[in-house]
Coordinates of C-alpha atoms and ligand atoms in Angstrom, one line a residue:
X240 CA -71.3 77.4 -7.6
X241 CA -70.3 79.5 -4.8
X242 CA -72.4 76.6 -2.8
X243 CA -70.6 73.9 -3.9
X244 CA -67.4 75.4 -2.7
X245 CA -68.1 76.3 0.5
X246 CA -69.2 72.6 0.7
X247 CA -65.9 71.4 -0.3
X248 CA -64.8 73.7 2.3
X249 CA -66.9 72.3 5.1
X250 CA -65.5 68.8 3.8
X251 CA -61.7 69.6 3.9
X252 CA -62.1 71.1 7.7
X253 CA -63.8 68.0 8.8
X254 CA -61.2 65.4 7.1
X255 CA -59.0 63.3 9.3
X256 CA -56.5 60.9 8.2
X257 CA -54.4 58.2 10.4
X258 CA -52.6 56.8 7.7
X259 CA -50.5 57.1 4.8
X260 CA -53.0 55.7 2.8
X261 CA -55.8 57.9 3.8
X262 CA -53.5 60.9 3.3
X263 CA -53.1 59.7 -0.4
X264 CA -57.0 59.2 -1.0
X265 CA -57.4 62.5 -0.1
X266 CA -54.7 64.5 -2.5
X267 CA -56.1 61.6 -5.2
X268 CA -59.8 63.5 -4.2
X269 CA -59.3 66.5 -4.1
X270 CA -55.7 68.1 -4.9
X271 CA -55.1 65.3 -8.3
X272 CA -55.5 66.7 -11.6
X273 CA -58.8 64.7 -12.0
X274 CA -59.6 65.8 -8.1
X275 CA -62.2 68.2 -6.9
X276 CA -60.0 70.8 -6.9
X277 CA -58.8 71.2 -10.5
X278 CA -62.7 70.5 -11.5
X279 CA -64.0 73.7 -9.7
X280 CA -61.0 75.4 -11.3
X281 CA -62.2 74.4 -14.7
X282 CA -66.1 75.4 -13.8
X283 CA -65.0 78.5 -12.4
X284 CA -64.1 79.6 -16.0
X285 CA -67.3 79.6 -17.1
X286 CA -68.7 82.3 -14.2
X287 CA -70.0 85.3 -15.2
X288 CA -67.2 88.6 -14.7
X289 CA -69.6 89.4 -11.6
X290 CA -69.4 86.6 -9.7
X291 CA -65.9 86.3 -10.7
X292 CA -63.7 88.5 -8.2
X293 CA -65.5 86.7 -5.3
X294 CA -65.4 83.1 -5.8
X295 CA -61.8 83.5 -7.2
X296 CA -60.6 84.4 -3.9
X297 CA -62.6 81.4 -1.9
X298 CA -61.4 79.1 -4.6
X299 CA -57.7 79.8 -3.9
X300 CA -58.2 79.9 0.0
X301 CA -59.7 76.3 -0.8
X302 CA -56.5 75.1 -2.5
X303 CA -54.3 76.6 -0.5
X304 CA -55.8 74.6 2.6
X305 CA -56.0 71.7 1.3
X306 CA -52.4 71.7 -0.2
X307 CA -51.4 72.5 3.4
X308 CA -53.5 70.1 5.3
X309 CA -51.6 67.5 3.3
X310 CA -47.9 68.5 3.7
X311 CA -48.4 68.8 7.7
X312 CA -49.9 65.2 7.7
X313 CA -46.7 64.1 5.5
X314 CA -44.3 65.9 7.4
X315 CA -45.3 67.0 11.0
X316 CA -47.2 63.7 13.1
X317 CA -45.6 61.1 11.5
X318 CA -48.1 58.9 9.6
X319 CA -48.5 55.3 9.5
X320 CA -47.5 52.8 6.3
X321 CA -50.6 50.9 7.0
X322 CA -53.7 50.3 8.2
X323 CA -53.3 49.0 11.6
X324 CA -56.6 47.2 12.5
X325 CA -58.3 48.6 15.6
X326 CA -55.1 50.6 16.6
X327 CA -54.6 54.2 17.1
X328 CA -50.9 53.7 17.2
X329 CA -48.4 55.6 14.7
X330 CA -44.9 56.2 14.3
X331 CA -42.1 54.2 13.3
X332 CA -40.7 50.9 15.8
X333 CA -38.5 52.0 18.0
X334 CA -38.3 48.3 19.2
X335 CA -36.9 47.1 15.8
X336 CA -33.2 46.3 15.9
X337 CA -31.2 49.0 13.9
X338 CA -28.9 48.2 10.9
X339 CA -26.0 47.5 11.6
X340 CA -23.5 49.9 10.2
X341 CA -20.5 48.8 8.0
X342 CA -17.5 49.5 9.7
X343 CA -14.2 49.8 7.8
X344 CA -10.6 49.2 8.8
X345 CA -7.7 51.4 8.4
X346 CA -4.7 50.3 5.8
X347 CA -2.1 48.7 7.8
X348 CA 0.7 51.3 6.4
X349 CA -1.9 54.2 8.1
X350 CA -2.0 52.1 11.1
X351 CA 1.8 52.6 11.5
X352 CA 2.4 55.6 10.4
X353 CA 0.1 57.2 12.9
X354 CA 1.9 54.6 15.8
X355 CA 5.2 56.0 14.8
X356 CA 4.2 59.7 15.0
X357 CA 2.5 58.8 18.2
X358 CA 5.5 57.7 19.8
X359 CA 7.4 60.7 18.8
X360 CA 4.9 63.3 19.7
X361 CA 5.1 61.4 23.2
X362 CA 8.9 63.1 22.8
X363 CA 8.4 66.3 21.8
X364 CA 8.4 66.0 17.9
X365 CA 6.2 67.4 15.6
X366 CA 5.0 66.6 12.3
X367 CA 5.8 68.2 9.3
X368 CA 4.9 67.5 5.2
X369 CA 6.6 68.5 2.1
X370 CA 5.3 67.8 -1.8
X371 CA 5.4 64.5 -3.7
X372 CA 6.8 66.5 -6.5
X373 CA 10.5 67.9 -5.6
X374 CA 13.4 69.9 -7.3
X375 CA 16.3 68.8 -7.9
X376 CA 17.6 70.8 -4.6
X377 CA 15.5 69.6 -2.3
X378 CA 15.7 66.1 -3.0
X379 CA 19.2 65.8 -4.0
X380 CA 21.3 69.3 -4.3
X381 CA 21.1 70.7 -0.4
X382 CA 21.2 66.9 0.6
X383 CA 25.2 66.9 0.0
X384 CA 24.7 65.1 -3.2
X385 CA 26.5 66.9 -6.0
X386 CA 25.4 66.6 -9.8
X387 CA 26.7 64.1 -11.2
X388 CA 27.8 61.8 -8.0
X389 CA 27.5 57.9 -8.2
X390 CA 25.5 58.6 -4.5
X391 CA 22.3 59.5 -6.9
X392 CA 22.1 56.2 -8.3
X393 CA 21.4 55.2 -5.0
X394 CA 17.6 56.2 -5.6
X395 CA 15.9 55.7 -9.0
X396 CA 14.7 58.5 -9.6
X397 CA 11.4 59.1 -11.6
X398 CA 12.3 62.6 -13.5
X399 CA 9.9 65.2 -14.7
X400 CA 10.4 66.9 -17.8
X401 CA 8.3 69.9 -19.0
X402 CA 7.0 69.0 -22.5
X403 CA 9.4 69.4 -25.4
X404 CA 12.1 69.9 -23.0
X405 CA 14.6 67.1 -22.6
X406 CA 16.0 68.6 -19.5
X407 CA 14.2 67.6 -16.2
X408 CA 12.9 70.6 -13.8
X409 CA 11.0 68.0 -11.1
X410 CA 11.0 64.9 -10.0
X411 CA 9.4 62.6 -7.6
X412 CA 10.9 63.0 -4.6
X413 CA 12.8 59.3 -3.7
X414 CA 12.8 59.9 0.2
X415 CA 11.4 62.2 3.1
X416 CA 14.9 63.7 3.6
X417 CA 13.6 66.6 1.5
X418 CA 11.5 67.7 3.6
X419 CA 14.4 68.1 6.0
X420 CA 15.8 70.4 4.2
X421 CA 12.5 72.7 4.1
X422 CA 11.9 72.5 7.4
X423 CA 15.3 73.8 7.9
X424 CA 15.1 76.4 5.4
X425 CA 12.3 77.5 6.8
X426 CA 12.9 77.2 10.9
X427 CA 15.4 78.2 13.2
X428 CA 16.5 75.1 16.0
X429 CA 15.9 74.1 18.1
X430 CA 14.1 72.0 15.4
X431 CA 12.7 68.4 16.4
X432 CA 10.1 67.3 13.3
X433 CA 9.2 64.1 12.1
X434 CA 8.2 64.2 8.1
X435 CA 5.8 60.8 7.4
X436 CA 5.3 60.8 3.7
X437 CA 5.1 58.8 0.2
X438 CA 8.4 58.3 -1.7
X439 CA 8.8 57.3 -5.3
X440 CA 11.6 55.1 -6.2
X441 CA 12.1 53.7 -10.5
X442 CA 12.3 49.9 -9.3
X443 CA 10.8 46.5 -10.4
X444 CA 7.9 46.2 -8.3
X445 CA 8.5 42.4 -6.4
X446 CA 7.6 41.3 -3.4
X447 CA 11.0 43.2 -1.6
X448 CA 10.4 46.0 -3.9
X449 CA 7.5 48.8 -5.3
X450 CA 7.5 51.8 -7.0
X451 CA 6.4 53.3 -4.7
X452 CA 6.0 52.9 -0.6
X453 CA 6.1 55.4 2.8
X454 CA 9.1 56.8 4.5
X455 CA 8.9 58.7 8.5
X456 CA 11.9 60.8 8.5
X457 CA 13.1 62.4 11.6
X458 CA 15.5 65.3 12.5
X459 CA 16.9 66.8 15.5
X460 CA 18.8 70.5 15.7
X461 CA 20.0 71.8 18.3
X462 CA 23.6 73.0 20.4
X463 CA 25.3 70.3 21.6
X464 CA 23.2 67.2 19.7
X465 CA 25.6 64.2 19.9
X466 CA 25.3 60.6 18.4
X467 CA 24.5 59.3 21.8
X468 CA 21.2 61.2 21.8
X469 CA 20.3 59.5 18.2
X470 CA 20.9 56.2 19.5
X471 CA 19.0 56.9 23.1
X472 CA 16.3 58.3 20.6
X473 CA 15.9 55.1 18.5
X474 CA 15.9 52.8 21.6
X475 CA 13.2 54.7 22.9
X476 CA 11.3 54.1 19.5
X477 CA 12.5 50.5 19.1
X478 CA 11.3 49.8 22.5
X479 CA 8.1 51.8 22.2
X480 CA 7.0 50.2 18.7
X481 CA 8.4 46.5 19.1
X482 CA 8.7 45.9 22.8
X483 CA 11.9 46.3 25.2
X484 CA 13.8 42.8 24.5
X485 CA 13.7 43.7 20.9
X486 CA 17.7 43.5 20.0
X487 CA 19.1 47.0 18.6
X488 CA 22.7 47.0 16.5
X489 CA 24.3 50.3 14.5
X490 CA 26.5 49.0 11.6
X491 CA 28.6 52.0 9.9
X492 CA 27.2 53.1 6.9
X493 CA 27.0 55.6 4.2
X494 CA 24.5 59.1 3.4
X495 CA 26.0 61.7 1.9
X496 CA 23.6 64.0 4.2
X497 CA 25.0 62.6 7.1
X498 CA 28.3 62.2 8.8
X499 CA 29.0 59.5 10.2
X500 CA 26.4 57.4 8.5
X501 CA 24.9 54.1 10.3
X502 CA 22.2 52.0 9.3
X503 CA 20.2 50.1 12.4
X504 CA 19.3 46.7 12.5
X505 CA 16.8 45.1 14.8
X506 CA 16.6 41.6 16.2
X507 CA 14.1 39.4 14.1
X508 CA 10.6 39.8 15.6
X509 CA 9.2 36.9 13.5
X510 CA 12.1 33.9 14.6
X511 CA 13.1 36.2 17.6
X512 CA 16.7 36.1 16.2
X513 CA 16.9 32.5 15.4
X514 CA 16.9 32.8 11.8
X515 CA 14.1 32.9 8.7
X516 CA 13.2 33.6 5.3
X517 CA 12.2 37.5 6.8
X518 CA 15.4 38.1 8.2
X519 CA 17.7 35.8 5.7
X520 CA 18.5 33.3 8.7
X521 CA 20.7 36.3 9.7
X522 CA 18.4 36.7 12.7
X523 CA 18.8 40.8 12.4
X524 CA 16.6 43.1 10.0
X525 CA 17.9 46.3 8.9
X526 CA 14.8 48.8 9.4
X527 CA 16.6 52.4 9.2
X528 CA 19.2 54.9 7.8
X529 CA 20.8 57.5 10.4
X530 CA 23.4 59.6 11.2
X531 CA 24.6 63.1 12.4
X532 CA 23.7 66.0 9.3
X533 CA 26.6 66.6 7.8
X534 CA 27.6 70.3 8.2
X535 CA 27.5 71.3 4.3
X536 CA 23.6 70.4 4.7
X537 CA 23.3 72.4 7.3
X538 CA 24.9 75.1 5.6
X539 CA 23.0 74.9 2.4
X540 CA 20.1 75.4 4.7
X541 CA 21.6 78.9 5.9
X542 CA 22.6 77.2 9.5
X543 CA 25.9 77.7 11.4
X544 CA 26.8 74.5 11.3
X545 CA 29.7 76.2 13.8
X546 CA 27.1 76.3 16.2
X547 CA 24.8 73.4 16.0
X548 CA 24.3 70.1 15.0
X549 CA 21.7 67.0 14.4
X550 CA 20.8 64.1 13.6
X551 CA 18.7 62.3 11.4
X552 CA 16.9 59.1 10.6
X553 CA 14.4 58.1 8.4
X554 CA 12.7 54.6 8.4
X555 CA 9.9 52.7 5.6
X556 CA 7.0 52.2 7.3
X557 CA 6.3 48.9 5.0
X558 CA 9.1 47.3 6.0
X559 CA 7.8 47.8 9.6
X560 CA 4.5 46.7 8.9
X561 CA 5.8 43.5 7.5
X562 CA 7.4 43.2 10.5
X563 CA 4.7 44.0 12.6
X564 CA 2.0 42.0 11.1
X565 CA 4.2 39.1 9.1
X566 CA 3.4 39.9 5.8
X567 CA 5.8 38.5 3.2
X568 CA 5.1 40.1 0.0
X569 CA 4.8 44.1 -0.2
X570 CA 2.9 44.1 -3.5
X571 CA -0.6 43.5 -0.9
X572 CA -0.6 47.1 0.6
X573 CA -1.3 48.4 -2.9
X574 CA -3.8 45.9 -4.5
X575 CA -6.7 46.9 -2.5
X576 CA -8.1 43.8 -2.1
X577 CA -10.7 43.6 0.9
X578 CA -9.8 40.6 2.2
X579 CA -6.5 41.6 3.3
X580 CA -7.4 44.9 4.1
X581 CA -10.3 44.0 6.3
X582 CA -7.9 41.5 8.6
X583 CA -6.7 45.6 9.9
X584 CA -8.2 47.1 13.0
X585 CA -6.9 50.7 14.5
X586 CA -5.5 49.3 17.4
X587 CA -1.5 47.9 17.2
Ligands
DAH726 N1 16.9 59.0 2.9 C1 17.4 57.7 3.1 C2 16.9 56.7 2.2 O1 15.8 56.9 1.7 C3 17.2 57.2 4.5 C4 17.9 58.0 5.5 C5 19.2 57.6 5.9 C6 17.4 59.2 6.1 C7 20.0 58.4 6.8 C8 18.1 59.9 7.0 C9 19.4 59.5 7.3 O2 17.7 61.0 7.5 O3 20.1 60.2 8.2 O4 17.4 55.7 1.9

């Protein structure tokens, strides 16, 4: 027996394969179960104890070769699928055209709420996120509304209630402006942040109207803030976002976070102020609250509001990408469907 095996040896040493194929023919000869191999295991049984100690350690060299020999022709030189008549050649085909990868778009409300933060990064801003889920104080209490005032039916409010508990401890928060209030809870001014986030509102979802939809708030802290550096501020962003000869108005308005209150209005950017179904032939389309924070909200948030002031804004960033792109009905940025995604590249 011990001749036989060093035959098998001599064979192994001497094998060569170009191929896949060939590699296969020999683990089918010799490492299989019905292969060579295996069938000098199975003799090997029958030895006498004598010879024994001495073939088993040439039978396992054997294997072990062989078993190697094979997985450095599958991994190391890579092997050909085929024959390739009368060519020595192996190696995948570098000259083959790649596949073309699948590239995907980003959702149009993404699109501007990263060109929005953009623009005010440009000024100094920076960015700051609160939770979905608020408190009552966040969202409404330090905001200058107090419990039980008409100015909370402004937002319908989706309320949380722990379980067998009528009373509700959370809700979802129905605008950025809560994140105001942590950042100045948690910061002393100067403060200049910008707070892009998803709001939650109780509403029929329509095509004016969703349950849900994105918000950019902004706030500014400081000594000395006036109303004239809000407005400079949002014709800088008008200008920046929609182009220079975009019209800007402030009509007078009502927060109970901010005092005085104004809401901003832009000059159509579909009719160019002439008048359509966007802007309700009015040829203006209201895109953002704003105002100066009213002091109690800076006090709630422990800040003299003897010594500084702000202002703040906060803007929907679907109602600007309606504007921006010209789509009607606000019910597509939530239906997922990829043929009105897909029309969105990165670049605004
Ligand atoms: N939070 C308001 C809303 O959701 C928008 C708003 C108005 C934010 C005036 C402000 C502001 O910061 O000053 O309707």
């Amino acid at each position: 027996m011990e001749e036989k095996v060093k035959k098998v040896i001599g064979d192994i040493e001497q094998h060569a394969v170009t191929t896949a194929e060939e590699a296969e023919q020999f683990r089918l000869k010799f490492l299989s179960k019905k292969g060579i191999i295996p069938a000098l295991f199975e003799e090997f049984k029958s030895v006498d104890a004598e010879q024994r100690r001495k073939l088993g350690k040439i039978l396992n060299e054997l294997k072990t070769a062989a078993e190697a020999k094979f997985t450095a022709w599958n991994t190391q030189a890579p092997l050909q699928a085929g024959k390739q008549e009368g060519k020595g050649v192996s190696g995948p085909d570098l000259t083959l055209p790649p596949y073309p990868f699948e590239l995907g778009s980003r959702h149009p409300v993404s699109i501007v709420k990263r060109r929005i933060t953009e623009i005010f990064e440009k000024i100094g801003y920076t960015v700051s996120e609160g939770p979905d889920i608020e408190d009552d104080w966040h969202n409404f209490g330090a905001l200058n509304f107090p419990a039980d005032h008409p100015a909370r039916d402004m937002q319908d409010t989706f309320f949380i209630s722990p379980p067998g508990n009528p009373h509700p401890a959370h809700l979802l928060r129905t605008h950025t402006s809560s994140v105001q209030v942590r950042v100045m809870e948690g910061q002393k001014p100067p403060i200049r942040t910008i707070s892009p986030g998803r709001v939650y509102r109780n509403e029929t979802i329509s095509a004016r109207a969703h349950c849900q939809f994105h918000q950019v708030e902004g706030l500014y802290i400081d000594k000395g803030v006036s109303f004239a550096d809000l407005k400079q501020t949002l014709y800088y962003f008008v200008h920046e976002l929609f182009g220079k000869k975009t019209g800007i108005r402030f009509r007078p308005s009502y927060f109970p976070f901010t005092e005085p209150s104004a809401e901003m209005d832009i000059s159509c950017i579909i009719c160019g102020g002439d008048g359509c179904n966007i802007c309700k032939h009015s040829g203006w389309v209201e895109i953002l609250g704003c105002g100066m924070v009213h002091p109690n909200v800076l006090d709630n948030c422990k800040i003299d509001s003897l010594l500084y002031t702000g202002f703040a804004f906060g803007t929907g960033v679907e109602r600007i990408a309606m504007m921006l792109y010209g789509i009607k009905d606000l019910r597509l940025f939530y239906e997922n469907d990829i043929r009105f995604l897909s029309q969105f590249r990165p670049a605004l």
